Short mmCIF file of C-alpha atoms in Angstrom, two decimals:
data_model
loop_
_atom_site.label_atom_id
_atom_site.label_comp_id
_atom_site.label_asym_id
_atom_site.label_seq_id
_atom_site.Cartn_x
_atom_site.Cartn_y
_atom_site.Cartn_z
CA ASN A 1 -17.55 13.46 1.77
CA PHE A 2 -13.83 13.91 2.41
CA CYS A 3 -14.14 12.48 5.90
CA LEU A 4 -16.13 9.49 4.63
CA GLU A 5 -13.62 8.85 1.87
CA THR A 6 -10.71 8.95 4.30
CA GLN A 7 -12.50 6.60 6.68
CA ASP A 8 -13.23 4.17 3.85
CA ASN A 9 -9.60 4.31 2.74
CA MET A 10 -8.38 3.51 6.25
CA HIS A 11 -10.85 0.62 6.49
CA SER A 12 -9.63 -0.77 3.17
CA GLN A 13 -6.01 -0.53 4.28
CA TYR A 14 -6.88 -2.33 7.52
CA LEU A 15 -8.56 -5.15 5.64
CA GLU A 16 -5.58 -5.51 3.33
CA GLU A 17 -3.22 -5.79 6.30
CA MET A 18 -5.41 -8.41 7.95
CA LEU A 19 -5.59 -10.36 4.72
CA ALA A 20 -1.81 -10.24 4.30
CA LEU A 21 -1.37 -11.45 7.88
CA PHE A 22 -3.88 -14.25 7.34
CA ILE A 23 -2.08 -15.40 4.18
CA LYS A 24 1.23 -15.31 6.02
CA MET A 25 -0.20 -17.54 8.74
CA GLU A 26 -1.67 -19.90 6.15
CA HIS A 27 1.73 -20.36 4.57
CA LYS A 28 3.33 -20.85 7.96
CA TYR A 29 0.99 -23.65 9.02
CA ALA A 30 0.39 -25.14 5.57
CA ARG A 31 3.08 -27.78 6.03
#
């Protein structure tokens, strides 16, 4: 359970980083 929870947490953090990067790119090329 602990291992699964940690893995899920890492996955969530990864998705958040990708989303932040995507948003940054959107703003960059929005003009």
